[in-house]
């Protein structure tokens, strides 16, 4: 299963598969934030803070048919 997120970029909403999740320090120096590195179907990669994520979900890969 792959984790999918939806997030806004400009005026469009992008659906992408999560590649990696990391904790980064906040710009203010207090605390940390969760950041997702993800890739859409065209292969373009994005860095998305968790605060920008609209929806998280899981996608199932196609199941193999047994003969």
C-alpha positions as a printed NumPy array, in Angstrom:
array([[  0.   ,   0.   ,   0.   ],
       [  1.112,   3.528,  -0.772],
       [  0.244,   6.59 ,   1.28 ],
       [ -1.249,   9.414,  -0.757],
       [ -1.677,  13.063,   0.248],
       [ -3.607,  15.935,  -1.3  ],
       [ -2.155,  19.432,  -0.969],
       [ -2.601,  22.818,  -2.661],
       [  0.023,  24.36 ,  -4.97 ],
       [ -1.103,  27.705,  -6.28 ],
       [ -4.711,  27.304,  -7.42 ],
       [ -4.502,  23.54 ,  -8.019],
       [ -4.789,  20.554,  -5.701],
       [ -2.095,  17.914,  -6.209],
       [ -2.283,  14.22 ,  -5.295],
       [  1.095,  12.624,  -4.62 ],
       [  2.637,   9.488,  -3.111],
       [  4.753,   9.921,   0.027],
       [  8.401,   8.966,  -0.507],
       [  9.857,  10.011,   2.842],
       [  8.741,  11.629,   6.117],
       [ 11.14 ,  13.736,   8.213],
       [ 11.112,  15.988,  11.281],
       [ 12.606,  19.431,  10.705],
       [ 13.203,  22.243,  13.197],
       [ 10.819,  25.176,  12.921],
       [ 12.088,  28.509,  11.601],
       [ 11.329,  30.096,  14.982],
       [ 13.633,  27.621,  16.725],
       [ 10.904,  26.295,  19.036],
       [  9.833,  22.734,  18.287],
       [  9.734,  20.677,  15.117],
       [  7.45 ,  20.093,  12.165],
       [  6.629,  17.018,  10.106],
       [  7.563,  17.347,   6.429],
       [  6.599,  14.938,   3.644],
       [  8.679,  14.428,   0.52 ],
       [  6.371,  13.128,  -2.185],
       [  6.096,  12.499,  -5.915],
       [  3.133,  12.866,  -8.27 ],
       [  2.28 ,  10.646, -11.252],
       [  4.33 ,  12.778, -13.658],
       [  7.458,  12.258, -11.532],
       [  7.663,  15.781, -10.113],
       [  8.848,  15.845,  -6.482],
       [  7.522,  18.102,  -3.729],
       [  8.385,  19.057,  -0.143],
       [  5.134,  19.46 ,   1.795],
       [  4.815,  20.532,   5.456],
       [  2.092,  18.659,   7.322],
       [  0.203,  21.911,   7.897],
       [ -0.361,  22.159,   4.089],
       [ -1.841,  18.646,   3.757],
       [ -5.586,  18.601,   3.056],
       [ -6.218,  14.823,   3.067],
       [ -4.155,  11.7  ,   3.775],
       [ -5.115,   8.265,   2.54 ],
       [ -3.886,   4.903,   1.319],
       [ -4.012,   3.489,  -2.177],
       [ -3.967,  -0.212,  -2.854],
       [ -1.764,  -1.597,  -5.573],
       [ -3.489,  -3.791,  -8.121],
       [ -3.926,  -7.308,  -6.786],
       [ -2.647, -10.213,  -8.817],
       [ -5.249, -12.512, -10.263],
       [ -4.679, -16.169,  -9.543],
       [ -5.183, -18.568, -12.433]])
